């Protein structure tokens, strides 16, 4: 028998995920125009892989397929995998990454809503650890033509040194660490940098920001995570920068580079694997920002957001447990 | 005028659907051919039957005497003949039966002698007893006896009259306030005096401007008594704790009652019923019921308690595509599985539901922890956590996360994008916890009795041994060496042996075969199949066993 | 010691109470050393030796050990025997020692050794205790072999790398050819956890199948495990 | 060699003495765990677990003699709680000890009862009232449904009747929806 | 001073005993089903490991090295640690019988929590001073406790998840540990700022 | 009081038993150690020789290499912060080559231990990694046994090089603007070994004569 309530808001998981995909579009457009158009091909490959993998597993588990496929959550995951990976990866790396995200992270834990880790970020971490060199080959923004990009993706011979360049974060790190240069000299010497971050990549950051604001307006996400993430990243990098401007890059550089904006609005906000209470969300996002900064600046990996997200995912049960909001009639007490 | 309203967290704004049924004035429902008046008006309150089949009763005559601390009296809703005592389905999600008095109306609708009651002339307790004798219970939903809620007449600062009527579709309180504002306020004045309040507030959602206007006009007749406050329309603003919060800013602490914070809350219908009882001497025998939904003639009717829903429905002319009926609002009501259910004192609304108006819920998807439910929850709960634990049947953990602060308002399920019937999970967990508490009590009792029995047997054995020793000594003293004391002990040995054998058998059966197969096992005397077959027999007397 | 107990010991050690799959003891060496088949199996065999000897020693001396100091005494015995084995290998089987050497002291800390001593040898006669030690150890060996094989294959595309040091003349198999990029996670710590997790899942499945009375159909097991092995 | 022996002997003496002393000094009596286990058991006192009552079974569990899945009246829920308490893995009810059944109470057919008092003596919780040669009755509120009284009755007049649902004991069902086939 | 901090950071995060050094896995898998027991086990291990590191240093520095008895290292360390464990067990049994029952078989197994021997051996190999050994032992056991607590939190949450049947229980726990170890790789390099 | 007595008594008893066990097993260990020690020492020498033979052809000298060494204290140039040994190969008493124990401190996984043979002419005999913690499958190609390219292992490129052919400023991996090959994706390991080798060569050039002149076993 059906019990009350008998009426429901016309909301669905599908509409939520669709909104996320829509919100990604400005960023994707900037990607295509400014960096590498081949990302569209990657998105296609990833989407198909995600859907096929999901369908296969559900068949194996003898679960209904249609609702799971149509909820679009796998597509969101697939897109985020692609947007975190370098665009000129051979296609099989993308496929493997999506498979890890969907099969090993999402469905081993029972599918949508049950995975304690962010699937896209696990995919990134797994792949950068497994294929550190492939995963650090980024094309310089807008300098190779589409045909070359496509050849690289579909498996032509890879003349890597010739094509790839360092990302802004990478260039900054190598510059600061191995050649002992100062931030200013690094910023000036290389064509990698634009006004505030990596050249061309700044536009992506702007695109993601726009999409994020759209999601905020649509109430898909709440303000806590993006605000806490951006503020913390700015404050932490600001402190280091003020202390030693020659050794540490300015906050704006950190915010506009790498995946900071994508992370602020689309990744730390993953509802499934993130903290859920308002205070918990603040702690979670701030934690991601701090760890990501430390890894970027002192650690072994050029971009630390993925690991930071994963590390904070580990803490989510504890954070949620300790930040339960006071229930009506219980102000000042927690479970 | 109250300067400041407070806010409660969460809440939702579903489409109200109130206009259609709120338009026509309240009409009296015709007398049904039969009235079925349950002796049990809510799960908690039970009454003892006072009439016998064949007896003629008048309208307002007492037919049931309240039993226990929460009992209130039950009255005949019209004059006629008691034709029987029969089980009838309760307006309760379980649809379990309860005993009801069936009355065949004689069509005269003849009242008992009605006399106004001067509550100021008698001690307060007598006035409360009078209300109880008039069968006044809360008409806002829970049916809690009003005389108990009136308490001891001390310590109440604010009396709140709940005219929020926050659920969609329902308009009975709206109409009542528009048409009988003066009666409501008169009732409020009585409640005010009885409870000893300093001030009285009437909270009405601001989507009922006519009701607010009518109440304000009527309030002029009670100078200084009440403030009529328009509150923002947001479900569940009518929930007791939410309304108290909005009007006074007080947050009733967990496990506490409003009275402990100096606030008490009554429904407008309750207030009107109090007025009728005190000033007109009329027990509570009818109420206003909204008939709406997928019907041609939505509206409000004054309905006698005990009127079967099916006879009422004809008034509203349900459309042919109606597939089920709801009692109560769409947020908290129940589906009526049996249309013979009688209208009770808390039945405020019957909604004819069709697939178009109330589509069946889309398939349940896993929770994506989006937090929409937490944002909607007026109790500041994290419904998805409660759901996570309830789904895993980890009800203890759900309780730790304050399951029992959930008021089952359904806001969370309303917003959930995964269409999870969250409230059902919470109800499941709650009743599971209650059941476990009952079991725990039973097992504590069993343990105590078992230990006591062991202690008693031990003691008896000792006493017997002492007696035997004494006897033996005596015998030995008398003669020498012929009778041994053990002979005396054998007297009760056969019984003990039997029990031991039974225990052994019981254990053996268990080891050898599942208990309720009916193939007798070689070597085991026929007891086992016997037990099994007897257990499967339907039993005629199980009411003894369960009462 | 009769055939029956022997069978029981063998079945327990190899499958029913397998240390890595069921008891979840001795996990550290299992996970740490299974980066290649050769490493894994070598350590497994060294463990078999230590377990057999220490089970025998404890079972023989069990009547002389007071309860409250049993753990220190057991550990004393295990540690001493391990050191002796280690020294002996070093001196007389030096080539083998070069491969196994670093793993042997690790055996002391392998809790499965103490667990078996405490759970079995302290209560049983020396002969069946020795058999128990050997069987438990062999259960470890096959698991280590499988784990090492999978990780090596996934991680670097080879099998039996390092075999030339153990048995000169043999050479490793390069299964996927020299172009295989190497899925590094396989040989890193996370790969160890994933692979063992998947093996446990597989064994669970086989066990439930067996318990359900259906013959475990190899084909469908393979299918079911597919998502697992696709996971690194 | 000598230094080695001396060093190790020294260590051994110190440690052995300390341990020996501590084992006396910190000796424990009693076992609070039994109470905790007993509190979880349903107190049906039926003996299906293979022990004469719940307390003895609790003692057996705490000593490691009995497994946690031997009490059918406690059901899965009971096993789960025991597993939680003891930090063990959950296992399903052991088949040889019986199956979980709907709760029942004994009822004596008063027409047949000859008043032999055998059932009274079998009942572990004194739930049967009556005196010799007079009709006996089960007090349903006290009966745990252990069935121990059934077998001793010489005229087979005791039957177990499942407890019927009332408004007080009615439970909301676990929500099940077609599209979510059970795991 | 900063080198002490790096020793602790390194032991807690970068070279976490469980996820990077792969030590102490049996209690990590066994005692992580509930948060309370995880905390208890963590505390017990911290106590034993810190004390063990100090004692081992003293034995190594004042007995074994002067008399050239390095081959007795494993033996003497493990025996001393075993004794410390047994002492702890006796004390806990008296003072907190419930903790004792819950930790049941794991208390004796602290001895063979390989971390308890592995960490003192490592700190000898790393040539740490007494203070450094203590910090290293303490940091490592904090790392162990951290891993245990995070893992227990996750496992409590996993209780309700609809995990494929063969993966229920230890298999998914193992895989979760894998993801945790992957996450901890992110700390690589943080213990050697230039 | 009697309780105290029992405690003492039990303590003594357990201590006694513990001592007996300890004595027995320590005796067993010591005995084994004594018996095996010569064999073990011999094997260790042999192993060291094997490594050295990889970098220095056994025929190119005739002295007892392992006994002819200088103990170096902490030497940052060689990466030795706890000291190490430098062996001297002579042929008919004439200095033939120096074999350095050296450490590359900046590998991906930490220190990489090396042996480096430098001929009397300043030419590299060869470089071998004796211990490292580079990532298996990625950075471990610096160990020729793990290098997939068995015919021309990466580390082989150093043999025969000297500071004459490659100026100190060029003694780097290609990515850093030098001449030496590296494996993409694992530059750090290659960089560490290359730079350490360069430093050894410079050290050797500077101190060659002093090293050969020092008396055997002496410390510098
Ligand atoms: C066991 C119980 C005892 C109660 N006792 C009192 C009481 O002493 N005084 C009172 O004013 N209300 C009492 N109430 C009434 C509740 O506070 C509340 O007003 C009533 O349940 C109606 O709530 P609802 O219609 O919001 O669900 C009691 C309720 C329950 C369930
Ligand atoms: C979610 C929720 C919504 C409610 N809405 C109303 C309402 O709109 N009007 C009302 O009178 N009572 C409403 N109630 C019942 C009140 O909480 C409270 O029981 C009632 O006002 C007490 O008055 P009574 O004792 O006269 O029934 C609601 C209860 C809940 C839990
Ligand atoms: C898990 C992991 C292990 C790595 N191990 C090594 C290694 O052992 N040796 C190495 O040189 N680089 C290693 N790297 C790669 C470095 O981080 C860095 O990306 C690389 O050395 C730069 O090489 P490239 O300049 O050729 O891209 C590793 C990277 C990761 C993610
Ligand atoms: C706001 C939002 C952010 C999301 N971010 C991620 C993400 O970072 N990574 C990912 O794999 N899926 C993401 N998803 C999709 C979905 O939550 C994810 O597939 C689940 O984790 C799968 O259980 C996101 C969804 C929403 C609504
Ligand atoms: S609204 Fe539904 S999907 Fe969202 S968190 Fe709540 S229960 Fe989960
Ligand atoms: S039904 Fe309960 S949990 Fe849901 S919104 Fe209402 S009070 Fe909150
Ligand atoms: S089986 Fe019966 S006697 Fe045993 S514990 Fe359970 S209820 Fe008690
Ligand atoms: S009456 Fe019978 S079934 Fe009930 S408790 Fe007593 S012996 Fe058990
Ligand atoms: S083997 Fe390391 S803890 Fe068990």
PDB file of C-alpha atoms in Angstrom, chain B residues 504-532:
ATOM      1  CA  UNK B 504      15.405 -34.007  26.879  1.00  0.00           C
ATOM      2  CA  UNK B 505      12.833 -34.749  24.223  1.00  0.00           C
ATOM      3  CA  UNK B 506      12.431 -31.135  23.419  1.00  0.00           C
ATOM      4  CA  UNK B 507      16.122 -30.828  22.943  1.00  0.00           C
ATOM      5  CA  UNK B 508      16.353 -33.981  20.956  1.00  0.00           C
ATOM      6  CA  UNK B 509      13.641 -32.985  18.516  1.00  0.00           C
ATOM      7  CA  UNK B 510      15.465 -29.842  17.902  1.00  0.00           C
ATOM      8  CA  UNK B 511      18.637 -31.632  17.177  1.00  0.00           C
ATOM      9  CA  UNK B 512      17.062 -34.173  14.939  1.00  0.00           C
ATOM     10  CA  UNK B 513      14.503 -32.364  12.869  1.00  0.00           C
ATOM     11  CA  UNK B 514      12.841 -29.029  12.445  1.00  0.00           C
ATOM     12  CA  UNK B 515      10.028 -28.822  14.897  1.00  0.00           C
ATOM     13  CA  UNK B 516       6.993 -28.467  12.774  1.00  0.00           C
ATOM     14  CA  UNK B 517       7.418 -31.270  10.303  1.00  0.00           C
ATOM     15  CA  UNK B 518       4.852 -33.940  10.865  1.00  0.00           C
ATOM     16  CA  UNK B 519       6.811 -37.112  10.200  1.00  0.00           C
ATOM     17  CA  UNK B 520       7.256 -38.743  13.575  1.00  0.00           C
ATOM     18  CA  UNK B 521      10.813 -39.580  14.261  1.00  0.00           C
ATOM     19  CA  UNK B 522      11.687 -43.096  15.209  1.00  0.00           C
ATOM     20  CA  UNK B 523      12.430 -43.354  18.869  1.00  0.00           C
ATOM     21  CA  UNK B 524      10.769 -40.120  19.787  1.00  0.00           C
ATOM     22  CA  UNK B 525       7.377 -40.675  21.338  1.00  0.00           C
ATOM     23  CA  UNK B 526       4.565 -39.098  19.391  1.00  0.00           C
ATOM     24  CA  UNK B 527       4.780 -35.769  21.180  1.00  0.00           C
ATOM     25  CA  UNK B 528       6.456 -33.860  18.433  1.00  0.00           C
ATOM     26  CA  UNK B 529       3.941 -34.280  15.620  1.00  0.00           C
ATOM     27  CA  UNK B 530       1.236 -33.726  18.163  1.00  0.00           C
ATOM     28  CA  UNK B 531       2.579 -30.350  19.102  1.00  0.00           C
ATOM     29  CA  UNK B 532       3.120 -29.416  15.550  1.00  0.00           C
TER      30      UNK B 532
END
